[in-house]
Short mmCIF file of C-alpha atoms in Angstrom, two decimals:
data_model
loop_
_atom_site.label_atom_id
_atom_site.label_comp_id
_atom_site.label_asym_id
_atom_site.label_seq_id
_atom_site.Cartn_x
_atom_site.Cartn_y
_atom_site.Cartn_z
CA MET A 1 2.37 -37.67 -12.54
CA GLU A 2 2.43 -36.74 -16.22
CA LEU A 3 -0.96 -35.86 -17.72
CA ASN A 4 -1.78 -36.80 -21.31
CA ASP A 5 -3.32 -34.46 -23.88
CA ALA A 6 -6.88 -35.57 -23.17
CA GLN A 7 -6.47 -34.99 -19.43
CA LEU A 8 -4.94 -31.55 -20.01
CA SER A 9 -7.81 -30.67 -22.32
CA ASP A 10 -10.29 -31.69 -19.61
CA TRP A 11 -8.44 -29.55 -17.07
CA ARG A 12 -8.43 -26.62 -19.47
CA ASN A 13 -12.23 -26.85 -19.67
CA ARG A 14 -12.38 -26.82 -15.88
CA ALA A 15 -10.14 -23.76 -15.75
CA LEU A 16 -12.33 -21.88 -18.21
CA GLN A 17 -15.41 -22.93 -16.25
CA LEU A 18 -13.81 -21.57 -13.06
CA GLU A 19 -13.23 -18.26 -14.81
CA SER A 20 -16.76 -18.16 -16.20
CA LEU A 21 -18.40 -18.94 -12.86
CA ALA A 22 -16.35 -16.35 -10.99
CA ALA A 23 -17.51 -13.76 -13.53
CA ARG A 24 -21.06 -14.21 -12.20
CA ALA A 25 -20.01 -12.79 -8.85
CA VAL A 26 -17.65 -10.07 -10.06
CA ILE A 27 -18.67 -8.34 -13.27
CA GLY A 28 -16.53 -6.14 -15.46
CA GLN A 29 -13.28 -7.82 -14.38
CA GLN A 30 -12.65 -10.23 -17.25
CA ARG A 31 -8.95 -9.43 -17.59
CA ALA A 32 -8.35 -9.74 -13.84
CA LEU A 33 -10.16 -13.08 -13.81
CA ARG A 34 -8.04 -14.42 -16.67
CA LEU A 35 -4.88 -13.34 -14.86
CA ILE A 36 -5.97 -14.96 -11.58
CA THR A 37 -6.93 -18.17 -13.41
CA THR A 38 -3.50 -18.09 -15.04
CA ALA A 39 -1.81 -17.69 -11.65
CA VAL A 40 -3.84 -20.53 -10.09
CA PHE A 41 -2.77 -22.99 -12.81
CA ALA A 42 0.80 -21.67 -12.79
CA ARG A 43 0.86 -22.14 -8.97
CA GLY A 44 1.65 -18.50 -8.24
CA HIS A 45 0.55 -16.25 -5.39
CA VAL A 46 -1.60 -13.19 -6.21
CA LEU A 47 -1.77 -9.68 -4.76
CA LEU A 48 -4.68 -7.42 -5.74
CA GLN A 49 -4.54 -3.68 -5.28
CA GLY A 50 -7.10 -0.99 -5.99
CA ASP A 51 -9.38 1.61 -4.50
CA VAL A 52 -11.81 0.93 -1.68
CA GLY A 53 -14.93 -1.04 -2.57
CA VAL A 54 -14.05 -2.14 -6.11
CA GLY A 55 -14.50 -5.86 -5.39
CA LYS A 56 -10.99 -7.07 -4.56
CA THR A 57 -12.08 -9.18 -1.61
CA THR A 58 -15.18 -10.48 -3.40
CA LEU A 59 -13.08 -11.53 -6.38
CA LEU A 60 -10.55 -13.45 -4.29
CA ARG A 61 -13.22 -15.03 -2.08
CA SER A 62 -15.12 -16.19 -5.17
CA VAL A 63 -12.10 -17.89 -6.72
CA ALA A 64 -11.15 -19.49 -3.39
CA HIS A 65 -14.72 -20.77 -2.95
CA LEU A 66 -14.69 -22.31 -6.41
CA ILE A 67 -11.28 -23.95 -6.00
CA GLY A 68 -12.24 -25.51 -2.69
CA GLY A 69 -10.03 -27.15 -0.11
CA ALA A 70 -9.20 -25.91 3.36
CA PHE A 71 -9.34 -22.13 3.62
CA GLY A 72 -7.48 -19.85 6.03
CA ARG A 73 -8.00 -16.13 6.39
CA THR A 74 -6.68 -13.24 8.42
CA GLU A 75 -7.38 -9.52 8.49
CA GLY A 76 -4.43 -7.16 8.40
CA THR A 77 -4.42 -4.84 11.43
CA ILE A 78 -1.76 -2.63 12.94
CA ASP A 79 -1.56 -4.80 16.08
CA LEU A 80 -1.36 -8.14 14.24
CA MET A 81 1.80 -10.05 15.15
CA PRO A 82 3.44 -13.06 13.43
CA ASN A 83 2.36 -15.45 16.17
CA ASP A 84 -1.28 -14.55 15.51
CA LEU A 85 -1.02 -16.45 12.23
CA VAL A 86 0.43 -19.51 13.95
CA TYR A 87 -1.57 -19.90 17.17
CA HIS A 88 -4.48 -18.40 19.09
CA THR A 89 -4.46 -18.03 22.87
CA HIS A 90 -7.64 -17.68 24.88
CA ILE A 91 -9.39 -18.67 28.08
CA SER A 92 -11.28 -21.92 27.67
CA SER A 93 -14.81 -22.58 28.91
CA GLU A 94 -13.20 -24.21 31.97
CA GLY A 95 -11.45 -20.94 32.77
CA ARG A 96 -7.99 -22.20 31.82
CA PRO A 97 -5.49 -20.75 29.34
CA GLN A 98 -5.64 -22.60 26.05
CA VAL A 99 -3.56 -22.47 22.86
CA ASP A 100 -5.18 -23.41 19.56
CA PRO A 101 -3.73 -23.49 16.03
CA GLY A 102 -4.01 -20.22 14.10
CA PRO A 103 -5.28 -19.62 10.56
CA LEU A 104 -2.06 -20.88 8.96
CA THR A 105 -1.78 -24.08 10.96
CA GLN A 106 -5.30 -25.20 11.84
CA HIS A 107 -5.77 -27.18 8.61
CA GLY A 108 -2.28 -28.70 8.44
CA ASP A 109 -1.15 -29.83 4.99
CA GLU A 110 -4.71 -29.59 3.64
CA LEU A 111 -4.53 -25.79 3.52
CA ALA A 112 -5.29 -24.83 -0.09
CA ILE A 113 -5.96 -21.07 0.04
CA PHE A 114 -4.72 -18.52 2.56
CA PHE A 115 -6.41 -15.15 2.15
CA PHE A 116 -4.72 -12.10 3.68
CA ASN A 117 -7.14 -9.19 3.63
CA GLU A 118 -5.67 -5.65 3.78
CA ILE A 119 -2.11 -6.98 3.87
CA ASN A 120 -0.60 -3.50 4.02
CA ARG A 121 -2.17 -2.90 7.43
CA ALA A 122 0.03 -5.65 8.92
CA ARG A 123 3.51 -5.03 10.28
CA PRO A 124 6.70 -5.97 8.36
CA GLN A 125 7.31 -8.76 10.90
CA VAL A 126 4.09 -10.41 9.73
CA HIS A 127 5.12 -10.00 6.10
CA ALA A 128 8.44 -11.68 6.96
CA LEU A 129 6.67 -14.77 8.33
CA LEU A 130 4.40 -14.92 5.31
CA LEU A 131 7.48 -14.64 3.10
CA ARG A 132 8.75 -18.04 4.15
CA VAL A 133 5.34 -19.64 3.83
CA MET A 134 4.99 -18.29 0.28
CA ALA A 135 8.53 -19.18 -0.78
CA GLU A 136 8.90 -22.61 0.82
CA ARG A 137 5.29 -23.61 1.52
CA SER A 138 6.36 -24.62 5.01
CA LEU A 139 6.34 -23.32 8.58
CA THR A 140 7.84 -24.49 11.87
CA ALA A 141 5.54 -24.36 14.91
CA PHE A 142 4.62 -26.50 17.93
CA ASN A 143 7.94 -28.37 17.56
CA ARG A 144 7.02 -29.66 14.14
CA GLU A 145 7.22 -28.55 10.54
CA TYR A 146 4.01 -27.84 8.70
CA ARG A 147 4.10 -28.29 4.94
CA PHE A 148 1.52 -26.80 2.58
CA PRO A 149 1.94 -28.54 -0.79
CA HIS A 150 -1.34 -27.20 -2.20
CA LEU A 151 -1.09 -23.64 -0.85
CA LEU A 152 -1.81 -20.45 -2.77
CA VAL A 153 -1.71 -17.09 -1.02
CA PHE A 154 -4.26 -14.49 -2.09
CA ALA A 155 -3.85 -11.00 -0.66
CA ASP A 156 -5.32 -7.59 -1.27
CA ARG A 157 -4.58 -4.02 -0.28
CA ASN A 158 -6.25 -0.72 -0.96
CA ARG A 159 -4.05 1.94 -2.48
CA VAL A 160 -5.94 4.93 -1.09
CA GLU A 161 -5.43 4.92 2.66
CA ARG A 162 -1.97 5.63 4.06
CA GLU A 163 -2.66 5.97 7.78
CA GLU A 164 -1.82 2.92 9.92
CA THR A 165 -0.42 1.07 6.92
CA PHE A 166 3.02 -0.35 6.17
CA GLU A 167 4.77 -0.44 2.83
CA ILE A 168 5.28 -3.99 1.60
CA SER A 169 8.99 -4.62 1.07
CA SER A 170 10.42 -5.44 -2.35
CA ALA A 171 11.36 -8.91 -1.10
CA ALA A 172 7.80 -9.63 -0.01
CA ARG A 173 6.26 -8.29 -3.20
CA ASP A 174 8.70 -10.38 -5.24
CA ARG A 175 7.11 -13.55 -3.84
CA PHE A 176 3.83 -12.75 -5.56
CA MET A 177 3.68 -14.08 -9.09
CA MET A 178 1.29 -11.29 -10.01
CA GLU A 179 0.28 -7.92 -8.67
CA ILE A 180 -3.03 -7.04 -10.30
CA THR A 181 -4.75 -3.66 -10.18
CA ILE A 182 -8.54 -3.73 -9.84
CA ASP A 183 -10.51 -0.69 -10.96
CA ALA A 184 -14.26 -0.08 -11.03
CA PRO A 185 -15.91 -1.49 -14.19
CA ALA A 186 -15.63 0.80 -17.18
CA SER A 187 -19.00 0.20 -18.84
CA ASP A 188 -22.15 1.98 -17.75
CA GLU A 189 -24.07 -1.30 -18.01
CA ASP A 190 -21.85 -2.98 -15.43
CA ARG A 191 -21.97 0.05 -13.15
CA ARG A 192 -25.77 0.14 -13.30
CA ALA A 193 -25.90 -3.55 -12.39
CA LEU A 194 -23.65 -3.01 -9.37
CA MET A 195 -25.84 -0.14 -8.18
CA PHE A 196 -29.32 -1.48 -8.88
CA ASP A 197 -29.22 -5.29 -9.09
CA PRO A 198 -29.92 -6.67 -5.58
CA ARG A 199 -27.76 -9.73 -6.33
CA PHE A 200 -24.65 -7.61 -5.89
CA HIS A 201 -25.74 -6.11 -2.58
CA ASP A 202 -25.17 -9.27 -0.51
CA THR A 203 -21.65 -10.57 -1.03
CA ASP A 204 -22.04 -13.70 1.08
CA ALA A 205 -25.18 -14.79 -0.78
CA LEU A 206 -23.53 -13.98 -4.10
CA ILE A 207 -20.58 -16.25 -3.35
CA ASP A 208 -22.79 -19.00 -1.92
CA GLU A 209 -24.55 -19.21 -5.30
CA LEU A 210 -21.31 -20.51 -6.81
CA PRO A 211 -20.50 -24.25 -6.66
CA ALA A 212 -18.00 -24.95 -3.90
CA GLY A 213 -14.86 -26.96 -4.55
CA MET A 214 -15.30 -27.58 -8.24
CA LEU A 215 -11.61 -28.45 -8.67
CA PRO A 216 -9.74 -31.46 -7.24
CA TYR A 217 -7.28 -29.00 -5.70
CA ARG A 218 -4.81 -31.71 -4.61
CA GLU A 219 -4.14 -32.41 -8.28
CA LEU A 220 -3.36 -28.80 -9.21
CA PRO A 221 0.43 -29.01 -8.68
CA ALA A 222 0.66 -32.00 -11.03
CA VAL A 223 -1.54 -30.25 -13.61
CA ALA A 224 0.61 -27.13 -13.44
CA ALA A 225 3.80 -29.15 -13.92
CA SER A 226 2.33 -30.93 -16.94
CA VAL A 227 1.31 -27.61 -18.49
CA GLN A 228 4.84 -26.25 -18.09
CA ARG A 229 6.35 -29.34 -19.71
CA GLY A 230 3.76 -29.47 -22.46
CA VAL A 231 3.84 -25.87 -23.74
CA GLN A 232 6.87 -25.23 -25.92
CA ALA A 233 8.87 -22.02 -26.30
CA SER A 234 10.80 -21.54 -29.55
CA GLU A 235 14.39 -20.30 -29.64
CA ALA A 236 13.17 -17.00 -31.12
CA LEU A 237 10.72 -16.57 -28.23
CA ARG A 238 13.49 -17.29 -25.72
CA ASP A 239 15.62 -14.58 -27.30
CA TYR A 240 12.66 -12.19 -27.12
CA ALA A 241 12.17 -12.93 -23.42
CA LEU A 242 15.89 -12.40 -22.81
CA HIS A 243 15.76 -8.96 -24.43
CA LEU A 244 12.69 -8.02 -22.39
CA TRP A 245 14.66 -8.97 -19.28
CA ARG A 246 17.69 -6.91 -20.28
CA ALA A 247 15.46 -3.94 -21.12
CA THR A 248 14.04 -3.87 -17.59
CA ALA A 249 17.54 -3.10 -16.26
CA ALA A 250 18.80 -0.89 -19.12
CA PRO A 251 15.79 0.59 -20.94
CA ALA A 252 17.89 3.33 -22.57
CA ASP A 253 19.93 0.68 -24.41
CA TYR A 254 16.73 -0.33 -26.23
CA GLY A 255 15.71 3.20 -27.13
CA VAL A 256 13.07 3.62 -24.43
CA VAL A 257 12.47 7.34 -23.83
CA LEU A 258 10.15 8.72 -21.16
CA ASP A 259 8.87 12.23 -20.58
CA GLU A 260 8.74 11.52 -16.83
CA ALA A 261 12.36 10.39 -16.31
CA ASP A 262 15.82 9.94 -17.78
CA THR A 263 15.92 6.25 -18.68
CA SER A 264 19.73 6.17 -18.61
CA ASP A 265 19.64 6.88 -14.86
CA LEU A 266 16.26 5.44 -13.93
CA MET A 267 16.76 1.87 -12.76
CA LEU A 268 18.22 0.68 -9.51
CA ALA A 269 17.50 -2.95 -10.41
CA GLY A 270 15.67 -4.69 -13.20
CA ALA A 271 13.67 -7.89 -13.04
CA SER A 272 15.14 -10.79 -11.06
CA PRO A 273 15.72 -14.32 -12.38
CA ARG A 274 12.79 -15.43 -10.20
CA GLY A 275 10.59 -12.78 -11.76
CA MET A 276 11.41 -13.79 -15.32
CA SER A 277 10.94 -17.46 -14.48
CA LEU A 278 7.49 -16.68 -13.06
CA MET A 279 6.67 -14.60 -16.14
CA LEU A 280 7.50 -17.57 -18.41
CA ARG A 281 5.42 -19.89 -16.22
CA ALA A 282 2.48 -17.52 -16.53
CA ALA A 283 3.00 -17.13 -20.29
CA ARG A 284 3.00 -20.89 -20.84
CA THR A 285 -0.18 -21.20 -18.80
CA SER A 286 -1.75 -18.38 -20.80
CA ALA A 287 -0.98 -20.25 -24.02
CA TRP A 288 -2.53 -23.42 -22.58
CA LEU A 289 -5.69 -21.57 -21.58
CA ASP A 290 -5.94 -20.35 -25.17
CA GLY A 291 -5.72 -23.94 -26.39
CA ARG A 292 -2.16 -23.90 -27.73
CA SER A 293 0.84 -26.13 -27.04
CA TYR A 294 3.33 -23.35 -27.83
CA ALA A 295 3.85 -19.87 -26.40
CA THR A 296 3.84 -16.71 -28.51
CA PRO A 297 5.10 -13.16 -27.98
CA GLU A 298 1.50 -12.17 -27.21
CA ASP A 299 1.48 -14.64 -24.32
CA LEU A 300 4.54 -12.90 -22.86
CA ARG A 301 3.05 -9.46 -23.37
CA SER A 302 -0.28 -10.50 -21.83
CA VAL A 303 1.37 -11.19 -18.46
CA PHE A 304 4.43 -8.91 -18.69
CA TYR A 305 3.09 -5.99 -16.68
CA GLU A 306 1.44 -7.95 -13.88
CA THR A 307 4.39 -10.32 -13.36
CA ILE A 308 7.25 -7.84 -13.73
CA ALA A 309 6.22 -4.25 -12.92
CA HIS A 310 6.10 -4.70 -9.14
CA ARG A 311 9.60 -6.24 -9.12
CA LEU A 312 11.41 -3.29 -10.71
CA CYS A 313 13.34 -0.97 -8.40
CA LEU A 314 13.71 2.66 -9.44
CA GLN A 315 16.32 5.10 -8.21
CA PRO A 316 15.01 6.70 -4.98
CA VAL A 317 14.48 10.09 -6.61
CA TYR A 318 11.87 8.53 -8.91
CA GLU A 319 10.03 6.31 -6.41
CA LEU A 320 7.52 8.98 -5.38
CA ARG A 321 6.26 9.01 -8.97
CA ARG A 322 6.48 5.25 -9.34
CA THR A 323 3.00 4.55 -10.65
CA GLU A 324 3.10 6.79 -13.70
CA ILE A 325 6.77 6.06 -14.44
CA ILE A 326 6.43 2.26 -14.25
CA THR A 327 3.35 2.28 -16.48
CA ALA A 328 5.13 4.33 -19.14
CA LEU A 329 8.31 2.28 -18.77
CA MET A 330 6.58 -1.05 -19.29
CA GLU A 331 4.72 0.26 -22.33
CA GLY A 332 8.00 1.61 -23.71
CA ILE A 333 9.81 -1.70 -23.26
CA VAL A 334 7.04 -3.65 -25.01
CA SER A 335 6.98 -1.19 -27.92
CA LYS A 336 10.77 -0.99 -28.36
CA VAL A 337 11.87 -4.60 -27.94
CA ALA A 338 11.37 -6.28 -31.29
CA ALA A 339 9.15 -9.36 -31.22
CA PRO A 340 9.88 -12.38 -33.44
#
């Protein structure tokens, strides 16, 4: 279904309202909210990372509550197994063994949001199952195939604790359109509100204040497709995106110099075709949210880090210093690749 300009304008207003309402529950996270809104309307999965207690879960729960639709959730634990997402076994009230659908299957094709809390506490086998669900929006169980046409996966992980956690593989991370870092609010005003305003002391009540299901979530895939077809990218912008892609694999060829590493021997692999495709999807959506029917270099730069940084593979000798190197590398690429 192709949406006309008036319909897309109406949906843009809804998207901005979603962003505005979520900001009531999570303050000081305007950039993160814009990125999540972008991912929702670009139909991309989102992974949040950050320190303990900075509001990652609250942020994702708020957006899921506002979007509406059937909601599934699981908590990452060291003993979680793939089957725990598919079915739940227990003793019924009659004292008999019983098998019920799990969080991924209990809502069937109506599942709109699946929230994986503390994803890095789950085993790689669990990540592997989730990988198919994210990539194909389908799952085989109980001798049938479940399809999830409306599904978005939201996940979070804290970057502080290392005990009883598992590193998320590059393949699994590559399925997330965006990996967004959440830090504590920078302003003293926001920090005072979080400490002293009782509204922020009861997360459940805070989220319940928001209107539930404000979006016709079944229509989101069609809206996203219309946005992608409606926002144009000039030939000059396409060339710019191509050079950004090449620079992720060979930063030295573009004059990127880092104090932390030798850029001529830094990269094991640059961004993948999937990654660049997702970056362009996000950039087009960003342009639409800003009220334009064409993408600009600023749209690419606004989503470049969150859509690409987690996909880059460094040589093993540099991986232990990944955070500081990747940050400097991405800044270097943006500054050295000439924009049209």
